[in-house]
Amino acid sequence: MYTVKEIAQKTNLTEHTIRYYTDKGLVPNIQRDKYNNRLFDEESLNWLIRVKYLKDCGMSIKDVKHFVDLYLEGDSSIPLRYEIILKYREIAREQLEEATRRVEFMEEKAKRYHKIINQVISDNR
Amino acid sequence: MYTVKEIAQKTNLTEHTIRYYTDKGLVPNIQRDKYNNRLFDEESLNWLIRVKYLKDCGMSIKDVKHFVDLYLEGDSSIPLRYEIILKYREIAREQLEEATRRVEFMEEKAKRYHKIINQVISDNR
DNA sequence: GTCTTGACTTCGTGTTACTCGAAGGCACTA
DNA sequence: TAGTGCCTTCGAGTAACACGAAGTCAAGAC
């Protein structure tokens, strides 16, 4: 069983964010100890990781909550959950393309600045 | 010369966002026509694209503004601008790795759901 | 035994980056 | 001259945190 702090380190989320997510109901069946402290087991940790992936695909808190609720409804919601996953898989693929273009842009920029700076140095020799 | 609307289509930003960016000073030397409408030339359009790349690397409005101001200061700020670009090139590379992991996660998820659904269909045959 | 330290809690306000919509100016067309 | 369209400013609203205050509890120091 992990505390908020340990989970923060493991997931690279802030403690604030983890509390925010749990309060919003994004982690089902979250436990508390006798002092009311949040306690995460492996399953809760995995949920948080899943939530993070969905969020990073651009899914809103509200829609993640909806997805979690669908999961809690049981197997009958599987086809709908599959549809949602397919949609966000597509978004993830687009994000990958954009990220690739972004890296290319930044490398190009860096190369250009590097050239300019080296030019100035050789001019001064 | 392009209007806000045309630029919105070209850059895939909303008109609201474009006005917001120009008001924040992220596009230097933006022109206006006699009715006070914003007018973009190729250079302004290119600036907006650059701004978008920097923003997508996670640079805040404030820091983009700072970068634009450095540009307007002239060649003396080139070394500093280079440092900034190197920093965000690194961030862009990390984003690319994350995006890759995200796609893998979503494909894995999709595959699993697909399997479950097909399993149910064949069970019912 | 009390006192400090440390980790957690809730709760309310602050911040960023949009996002929206109202109210209005200007010109072109019917 | 009335309507349509495209732009303007400006102020309020929203999402997703981010932050800090104030409080609870327990374990170790003295």
mmCIF file of C-alpha atoms (C1' of nucleotides) in Angstrom:
data_model
loop_
_atom_site.group_PDB
_atom_site.id
_atom_site.type_symbol
_atom_site.label_atom_id
_atom_site.label_comp_id
_atom_site.label_asym_id
_atom_site.label_seq_id
_atom_site.Cartn_x
_atom_site.Cartn_y
_atom_site.Cartn_z
ATOM 1 C CA MET A 1 0.000 0.000 0.000
ATOM 2 C CA TYR A 2 1.406 3.382 -1.063
ATOM 3 C CA THR A 3 0.885 6.906 0.247
ATOM 4 C CA VAL A 4 0.153 9.922 -1.930
ATOM 5 C CA LYS A 5 3.804 10.935 -1.770
ATOM 6 C CA GLU A 6 5.082 7.567 -2.989
ATOM 7 C CA ILE A 7 2.538 7.551 -5.795
ATOM 8 C CA ALA A 8 3.604 11.045 -6.776
ATOM 9 C CA GLN A 9 7.161 9.805 -7.261
ATOM 10 C CA LYS A 10 6.100 6.699 -9.138
ATOM 11 C CA THR A 11 3.739 8.485 -11.544
ATOM 12 C CA ASN A 12 5.534 11.808 -11.862
ATOM 13 C CA LEU A 13 2.312 13.594 -10.924
ATOM 14 C CA THR A 14 2.234 16.163 -8.117
ATOM 15 C CA GLU A 15 0.580 15.304 -4.798
ATOM 16 C CA HIS A 16 -1.925 18.069 -5.490
ATOM 17 C CA THR A 17 -2.909 16.517 -8.785
ATOM 18 C CA ILE A 18 -3.269 13.049 -7.283
ATOM 19 C CA ARG A 19 -5.615 14.350 -4.588
ATOM 20 C CA TYR A 20 -7.519 16.300 -7.220
ATOM 21 C CA TYR A 21 -7.959 13.197 -9.388
ATOM 22 C CA THR A 22 -9.052 10.980 -6.522
ATOM 23 C CA ASP A 23 -11.525 13.626 -5.325
ATOM 24 C CA LYS A 24 -12.966 13.777 -8.843
ATOM 25 C CA GLY A 25 -13.546 10.026 -8.751
ATOM 26 C CA LEU A 26 -10.974 9.117 -11.422
ATOM 27 C CA VAL A 27 -9.527 6.317 -9.285
ATOM 28 C CA PRO A 28 -12.221 3.805 -8.312
ATOM 29 C CA ASN A 29 -12.236 2.108 -4.923
ATOM 30 C CA ILE A 30 -9.535 4.229 -3.411
ATOM 31 C CA GLN A 31 -8.806 3.137 0.163
ATOM 32 C CA ARG A 32 -8.264 5.206 3.283
ATOM 33 C CA ASP A 33 -6.421 4.253 6.466
ATOM 34 C CA LYS A 34 -7.821 4.933 9.935
ATOM 35 C CA TYR A 35 -6.453 8.504 9.843
ATOM 36 C CA ASN A 36 -8.295 9.138 6.570
ATOM 37 C CA ASN A 37 -5.081 9.102 4.518
ATOM 38 C CA ARG A 38 -5.388 7.931 0.928
ATOM 39 C CA LEU A 39 -3.866 4.489 0.378
ATOM 40 C CA PHE A 40 -3.070 3.113 -3.077
ATOM 41 C CA ASP A 41 -2.709 -0.560 -3.897
ATOM 42 C CA GLU A 42 -1.300 -1.861 -7.204
ATOM 43 C CA GLU A 43 -4.732 -1.653 -8.816
ATOM 44 C CA SER A 44 -5.216 1.998 -7.792
ATOM 45 C CA LEU A 45 -1.746 2.808 -9.046
ATOM 46 C CA ASN A 46 -2.533 1.165 -12.374
ATOM 47 C CA TRP A 47 -5.737 3.159 -12.639
ATOM 48 C CA LEU A 48 -3.878 6.359 -12.061
ATOM 49 C CA ILE A 49 -1.431 5.450 -14.808
ATOM 50 C CA ARG A 50 -4.310 4.698 -17.168
ATOM 51 C CA VAL A 51 -5.949 7.997 -16.233
ATOM 52 C CA LYS A 52 -2.710 9.775 -17.017
ATOM 53 C CA TYR A 53 -2.503 8.208 -20.473
ATOM 54 C CA LEU A 54 -6.093 9.117 -21.277
ATOM 55 C CA LYS A 55 -5.612 12.659 -19.979
ATOM 56 C CA ASP A 56 -2.453 13.065 -22.042
ATOM 57 C CA CYS A 57 -4.450 12.079 -25.111
ATOM 58 C CA GLY A 58 -6.488 15.199 -24.392
ATOM 59 C CA MET A 59 -9.409 13.540 -22.623
ATOM 60 C CA SER A 60 -11.050 15.936 -20.143
ATOM 61 C CA ILE A 61 -11.497 15.140 -16.440
ATOM 62 C CA LYS A 62 -15.210 14.784 -17.100
ATOM 63 C CA ASP A 63 -14.720 12.287 -19.901
ATOM 64 C CA VAL A 64 -12.172 10.265 -17.941
ATOM 65 C CA LYS A 65 -14.709 10.138 -15.129
ATOM 66 C CA HIS A 66 -17.285 8.905 -17.615
ATOM 67 C CA PHE A 67 -14.917 6.204 -18.825
ATOM 68 C CA VAL A 68 -14.240 5.080 -15.246
ATOM 69 C CA ASP A 69 -17.992 4.966 -14.589
ATOM 70 C CA LEU A 70 -18.440 2.815 -17.694
ATOM 71 C CA TYR A 71 -15.809 0.439 -16.351
ATOM 72 C CA LEU A 72 -17.658 0.222 -13.028
ATOM 73 C CA GLU A 73 -20.852 -0.656 -14.893
ATOM 74 C CA GLY A 74 -19.225 -3.917 -15.901
ATOM 75 C CA ASP A 75 -18.854 -5.931 -19.098
ATOM 76 C CA SER A 76 -21.952 -4.520 -20.805
ATOM 77 C CA SER A 77 -20.081 -1.265 -21.424
ATOM 78 C CA ILE A 78 -17.165 -2.951 -23.189
ATOM 79 C CA PRO A 79 -18.280 -2.105 -26.754
ATOM 80 C CA LEU A 80 -18.704 1.559 -25.849
ATOM 81 C CA ARG A 81 -15.365 1.650 -24.046
ATOM 82 C CA TYR A 82 -13.780 0.086 -27.133
ATOM 83 C CA GLU A 83 -15.216 2.863 -29.309
ATOM 84 C CA ILE A 84 -13.765 5.479 -26.961
ATOM 85 C CA ILE A 85 -10.366 3.796 -26.953
ATOM 86 C CA LEU A 86 -10.340 3.677 -30.770
ATOM 87 C CA LYS A 87 -11.095 7.398 -30.908
ATOM 88 C CA TYR A 88 -8.276 8.267 -28.538
ATOM 89 C CA ARG A 89 -5.886 5.852 -30.214
ATOM 90 C CA GLU A 90 -6.397 7.943 -33.331
ATOM 91 C CA ILE A 91 -5.757 11.138 -31.379
ATOM 92 C CA ALA A 92 -2.610 9.603 -29.878
ATOM 93 C CA ARG A 93 -1.355 8.785 -33.383
ATOM 94 C CA GLU A 94 -1.952 12.363 -34.493
ATOM 95 C CA GLN A 95 -0.130 13.616 -31.418
ATOM 96 C CA LEU A 96 2.809 11.434 -32.342
ATOM 97 C CA GLU A 97 2.969 12.981 -35.805
ATOM 98 C CA GLU A 98 2.782 16.459 -34.333
ATOM 99 C CA ALA A 99 5.490 15.644 -31.808
ATOM 100 C CA THR A 100 7.680 14.428 -34.680
ATOM 101 C CA ARG A 101 7.154 17.662 -36.594
ATOM 102 C CA ARG A 102 7.871 19.642 -33.440
ATOM 103 C CA VAL A 103 11.187 17.894 -32.893
ATOM 104 C CA GLU A 104 12.122 18.485 -36.530
ATOM 105 C CA PHE A 105 11.289 22.159 -36.157
ATOM 106 C CA MET A 106 13.334 22.527 -32.991
ATOM 107 C CA GLU A 107 16.330 20.654 -34.429
ATOM 108 C CA GLU A 108 16.213 22.846 -37.523
ATOM 109 C CA LYS A 109 16.055 25.966 -35.324
ATOM 110 C CA ALA A 110 18.919 24.776 -33.138
ATOM 111 C CA LYS A 111 21.029 23.971 -36.191
ATOM 112 C CA ARG A 112 20.443 27.424 -37.633
ATOM 113 C CA TYR A 113 21.401 29.222 -34.404
ATOM 114 C CA HIS A 114 24.449 26.991 -34.025
ATOM 115 C CA LYS A 115 25.588 27.923 -37.521
ATOM 116 C CA ILE A 116 25.144 31.650 -36.914
ATOM 117 C CA ILE A 117 27.105 31.532 -33.665
ATOM 118 C CA ASN A 118 29.962 29.538 -35.215
ATOM 119 C CA GLN A 119 30.039 31.902 -38.173
ATOM 120 C CA VAL A 120 30.573 34.867 -35.843
ATOM 121 C CA ILE A 121 33.385 33.066 -34.013
ATOM 122 C CA SER A 122 35.237 32.207 -37.222
ATOM 123 C CA ASP A 123 34.760 35.774 -38.499
ATOM 124 C CA ASN A 124 36.531 37.043 -35.399
ATOM 125 C CA ARG A 125 39.541 34.781 -35.847
ATOM 126 C CA MET B 1 -2.263 40.081 -46.626
ATOM 127 C CA TYR B 2 -4.510 37.757 -44.640
ATOM 128 C CA THR B 3 -7.381 38.343 -42.233
ATOM 129 C CA VAL B 4 -7.775 36.666 -38.871
ATOM 130 C CA LYS B 5 -10.192 34.169 -40.377
ATOM 131 C CA GLU B 6 -7.806 33.106 -43.136
ATOM 132 C CA ILE B 7 -4.977 32.754 -40.645
ATOM 133 C CA ALA B 8 -7.202 30.649 -38.405
ATOM 134 C CA GLN B 9 -7.700 28.184 -41.264
ATOM 135 C CA LYS B 10 -4.038 28.128 -42.202
ATOM 136 C CA THR B 11 -2.738 27.603 -38.670
ATOM 137 C CA ASN B 12 -5.580 25.536 -37.222
ATOM 138 C CA LEU B 13 -5.863 28.002 -34.343
ATOM 139 C CA THR B 14 -9.198 29.594 -33.430
ATOM 140 C CA GLU B 15 -9.845 33.253 -34.251
ATOM 141 C CA HIS B 16 -10.155 33.932 -30.538
ATOM 142 C CA THR B 17 -6.740 32.449 -29.852
ATOM 143 C CA ILE B 18 -5.137 34.432 -32.665
ATOM 144 C CA ARG B 19 -6.529 37.698 -31.297
ATOM 145 C CA TYR B 20 -5.412 36.685 -27.836
ATOM 146 C CA TYR B 21 -1.857 35.988 -29.029
ATOM 147 C CA THR B 22 -1.563 39.199 -30.999
ATOM 148 C CA ASP B 23 -2.908 41.209 -28.045
ATOM 149 C CA LYS B 24 -0.271 39.594 -25.832
ATOM 150 C CA GLY B 25 2.432 40.753 -28.221
ATOM 151 C CA LEU B 26 3.451 37.316 -29.479
ATOM 152 C CA VAL B 27 3.377 38.430 -33.110
ATOM 153 C CA PRO B 28 5.688 41.398 -33.675
ATOM 154 C CA ASN B 29 4.834 44.185 -36.093
ATOM 155 C CA ILE B 30 1.281 43.103 -36.689
ATOM 156 C CA GLN B 31 -0.429 45.433 -39.160
ATOM 157 C CA ARG B 32 -3.908 46.945 -39.101
ATOM 158 C CA ASP B 33 -6.021 48.210 -41.981
ATOM 159 C CA LYS B 34 -7.909 51.517 -41.893
ATOM 160 C CA TYR B 35 -10.848 49.852 -40.087
ATOM 161 C CA ASN B 36 -8.502 48.571 -37.374
ATOM 162 C CA ASN B 37 -8.708 44.974 -38.611
ATOM 163 C CA ARG B 38 -5.653 42.813 -38.029
ATOM 164 C CA LEU B 39 -3.702 42.068 -41.216
ATOM 165 C CA PHE B 40 -1.103 39.299 -41.459
ATOM 166 C CA ASP B 41 1.679 39.165 -44.034
ATOM 167 C CA GLU B 42 3.859 36.088 -44.631
ATOM 168 C CA GLU B 43 6.229 37.139 -41.870
ATOM 169 C CA SER B 44 3.407 37.483 -39.314
ATOM 170 C CA LEU B 45 2.042 34.123 -40.363
ATOM 171 C CA ASN B 46 5.464 32.559 -39.892
ATOM 172 C CA TRP B 47 5.746 34.111 -36.457
ATOM 173 C CA LEU B 48 2.429 32.658 -35.469
ATOM 174 C CA ILE B 49 3.565 29.216 -36.593
ATOM 175 C CA ARG B 50 6.782 29.580 -34.593
ATOM 176 C CA VAL B 51 4.769 30.694 -31.566
ATOM 177 C CA LYS B 52 2.583 27.634 -31.931
ATOM 178 C CA TYR B 53 5.599 25.306 -31.980
ATOM 179 C CA LEU B 54 7.094 26.923 -28.904
ATOM 180 C CA LYS B 55 3.757 26.855 -27.087
ATOM 181 C CA ASP B 56 3.293 23.186 -27.969
ATOM 182 C CA CYS B 57 6.679 22.477 -26.405
ATOM 183 C CA GLY B 58 5.113 23.739 -23.191
ATOM 184 C CA MET B 59 6.481 27.300 -23.251
ATOM 185 C CA SER B 60 4.161 29.700 -21.421
ATOM 186 C CA ILE B 61 2.684 32.822 -23.016
ATOM 187 C CA LYS B 62 4.990 34.893 -20.838
ATOM 188 C CA ASP B 63 8.102 33.025 -21.959
ATOM 189 C CA VAL B 64 7.100 33.139 -25.619
ATOM 190 C CA LYS B 65 6.663 36.892 -25.199
ATOM 191 C CA HIS B 66 10.138 37.049 -23.670
ATOM 192 C CA PHE B 67 11.567 35.108 -26.618
ATOM 193 C CA VAL B 68 9.871 37.469 -29.084
ATOM 194 C CA ASP B 69 11.269 40.464 -27.172
ATOM 195 C CA LEU B 70 14.749 38.928 -27.357
ATOM 196 C CA TYR B 71 14.336 38.627 -31.116
ATOM 197 C CA LEU B 72 13.328 42.272 -31.338
ATOM 198 C CA GLU B 73 16.478 43.229 -29.406
ATOM 199 C CA GLY B 74 18.511 42.043 -32.386
ATOM 200 C CA ASP B 75 21.591 39.886 -32.920
ATOM 201 C CA SER B 76 23.052 40.454 -29.464
ATOM 202 C CA SER B 77 20.425 38.118 -27.995
ATOM 203 C CA ILE B 78 21.259 35.238 -30.327
ATOM 204 C CA PRO B 79 23.341 33.241 -27.786
ATOM 205 C CA LEU B 80 20.554 33.468 -25.222
ATOM 206 C CA ARG B 81 17.927 32.540 -27.789
ATOM 207 C CA TYR B 82 20.068 29.556 -28.760
ATOM 208 C CA GLU B 83 20.158 28.393 -25.135
ATOM 209 C CA ILE B 84 16.381 28.621 -24.945
ATOM 210 C CA ILE B 85 15.952 26.692 -28.178
ATOM 211 C CA LEU B 86 18.286 23.945 -26.937
ATOM 212 C CA LYS B 87 16.252 23.624 -23.776
ATOM 213 C CA TYR B 88 12.983 23.299 -25.653
ATOM 214 C CA ARG B 89 14.510 20.966 -28.232
ATOM 215 C CA GLU B 90 15.199 18.639 -25.325
ATOM 216 C CA ILE B 91 11.625 19.002 -24.099
ATOM 217 C CA ALA B 92 10.334 18.293 -27.600
ATOM 218 C CA ARG B 93 12.412 15.099 -27.711
ATOM 219 C CA GLU B 94 10.958 13.977 -24.393
ATOM 220 C CA GLN B 95 7.471 14.754 -25.655
ATOM 221 C CA LEU B 96 8.154 12.565 -28.668
ATOM 222 C CA GLU B 97 9.131 9.656 -26.438
ATOM 223 C CA GLU B 98 6.027 10.147 -24.335
ATOM 224 C CA ALA B 99 3.840 10.316 -27.423
ATOM 225 C CA THR B 100 5.367 7.044 -28.600
ATOM 226 C CA ARG B 101 4.621 5.366 -25.291
ATOM 227 C CA ARG B 102 1.094 6.782 -25.400
ATOM 228 C CA VAL B 103 0.431 5.306 -28.828
ATOM 229 C CA GLU B 104 1.792 1.942 -27.680
ATOM 230 C CA PHE B 105 -0.484 2.036 -24.662
ATOM 231 C CA MET B 106 -3.559 2.880 -26.720
ATOM 232 C CA GLU B 107 -2.809 0.221 -29.348
ATOM 233 C CA GLU B 108 -2.362 -2.352 -26.613
ATOM 234 C CA LYS B 109 -5.674 -1.290 -25.041
ATOM 235 C CA ALA B 110 -7.483 -1.382 -28.368
ATOM 236 C CA LYS B 111 -6.087 -4.830 -29.121
ATOM 237 C CA ARG B 112 -7.244 -6.161 -25.787
ATOM 238 C CA TYR B 113 -10.782 -4.816 -26.192
ATOM 239 C CA HIS B 114 -10.910 -6.125 -29.743
ATOM 240 C CA LYS B 115 -9.960 -9.585 -28.515
ATOM 241 C CA ILE B 116 -12.591 -9.594 -25.786
ATOM 242 C CA ILE B 117 -15.346 -8.537 -28.158
ATOM 243 C CA ASN B 118 -14.391 -11.155 -30.754
ATOM 244 C CA GLN B 119 -14.216 -13.785 -28.044
ATOM 245 C CA VAL B 120 -17.822 -13.054 -27.043
ATOM 246 C CA ILE B 121 -18.998 -13.268 -30.653
ATOM 247 C CA SER B 122 -17.354 -16.658 -31.228
ATOM 248 C CA ASP B 123 -18.724 -17.941 -27.903
ATOM 249 C CA ASN B 124 -22.210 -17.146 -29.138
ATOM 250 C CA ARG B 125 -21.813 -19.036 -32.387
ATOM 251 C "C1'" DG C 1 4.495 14.226 29.615
ATOM 252 C "C1'" DT C 2 5.057 17.710 26.353
ATOM 253 C "C1'" DC C 3 7.069 19.289 22.298
ATOM 254 C "C1'" DT C 4 8.636 19.251 17.798
ATOM 255 C "C1'" DT C 5 8.708 17.190 13.355
ATOM 256 C "C1'" DG C 6 6.585 15.288 9.524
ATOM 257 C "C1'" DA C 7 3.093 13.524 6.698
ATOM 258 C "C1'" DC C 8 -1.189 13.773 5.760
ATOM 259 C "C1'" DT C 9 -6.019 16.090 5.596
ATOM 260 C "C1'" DT C 10 -9.716 19.676 3.803
ATOM 261 C "C1'" DC C 11 -10.935 23.861 1.819
ATOM 262 C "C1'" DG C 12 -10.850 28.117 -0.396
ATOM 263 C "C1'" DT C 13 -8.447 31.279 -3.336
ATOM 264 C "C1'" DG C 14 -5.177 32.191 -7.324
ATOM 265 C "C1'" DT C 15 -3.322 31.380 -12.032
ATOM 266 C "C1'" DT C 16 -2.933 30.218 -16.880
ATOM 267 C "C1'" DA C 17 -4.635 29.983 -21.222
ATOM 268 C "C1'" DC C 18 -7.959 30.132 -23.418
ATOM 269 C "C1'" DT C 19 -13.273 30.389 -24.680
ATOM 270 C "C1'" DC C 20 -17.453 32.597 -25.262
ATOM 271 C "C1'" DG C 21 -20.695 36.017 -26.189
ATOM 272 C "C1'" DA C 22 -22.493 40.621 -26.181
ATOM 273 C "C1'" DA C 23 -22.443 45.079 -28.333
ATOM 274 C "C1'" DG C 24 -20.916 47.778 -31.879
ATOM 275 C "C1'" DG C 25 -18.403 49.684 -36.434
ATOM 276 C "C1'" DC C 26 -18.093 49.456 -41.355
ATOM 277 C "C1'" DA C 27 -19.124 48.154 -46.128
ATOM 278 C "C1'" DC C 28 -21.309 45.550 -49.641
ATOM 279 C "C1'" DT C 29 -25.738 43.685 -51.704
ATOM 280 C "C1'" DA C 30 -30.954 43.430 -52.536
ATOM 281 C "C1'" DT D 1 -32.425 51.275 -45.670
ATOM 282 C "C1'" DA D 2 -32.359 46.985 -44.129
ATOM 283 C "C1'" DG D 3 -29.983 42.946 -43.829
ATOM 284 C "C1'" DT D 4 -25.698 40.224 -43.964
ATOM 285 C "C1'" DG D 5 -21.083 39.431 -43.055
ATOM 286 C "C1'" DC D 6 -16.774 40.259 -41.065
ATOM 287 C "C1'" DC D 7 -14.354 42.371 -38.143
ATOM 288 C "C1'" DT D 8 -13.591 44.979 -33.484
ATOM 289 C "C1'" DT D 9 -13.161 45.413 -28.070
ATOM 290 C "C1'" DC D 10 -14.132 43.962 -23.583
ATOM 291 C "C1'" DG D 11 -15.630 41.543 -19.713
ATOM 292 C "C1'" DA D 12 -17.060 37.347 -17.789
ATOM 293 C "C1'" DG D 13 -16.725 32.170 -17.646
ATOM 294 C "C1'" DT D 14 -14.178 27.746 -17.592
ATOM 295 C "C1'" DA D 15 -10.793 23.810 -17.031
ATOM 296 C "C1'" DA D 16 -7.244 21.977 -14.673
ATOM 297 C "C1'" DC D 17 -4.570 22.464 -11.747
ATOM 298 C "C1'" DA D 18 -1.360 25.156 -8.058
ATOM 299 C "C1'" DC D 19 -0.840 26.986 -3.724
ATOM 300 C "C1'" DG D 20 -1.146 27.880 1.058
ATOM 301 C "C1'" DA D 21 -3.481 28.118 5.401
ATOM 302 C "C1'" DA D 22 -5.160 25.643 9.255
ATOM 303 C "C1'" DG D 23 -5.864 21.478 11.384
ATOM 304 C "C1'" DT D 24 -5.232 16.204 12.790
ATOM 305 C "C1'" DC D 25 -2.505 12.489 14.209
ATOM 306 C "C1'" DA D 26 1.639 9.767 15.744
ATOM 307 C "C1'" DA D 27 6.263 8.792 16.678
ATOM 308 C "C1'" DG D 28 10.664 10.126 18.525
ATOM 309 C "C1'" DA D 29 13.595 13.639 21.441
ATOM 310 C "C1'" DC D 30 14.305 15.361 25.752
#
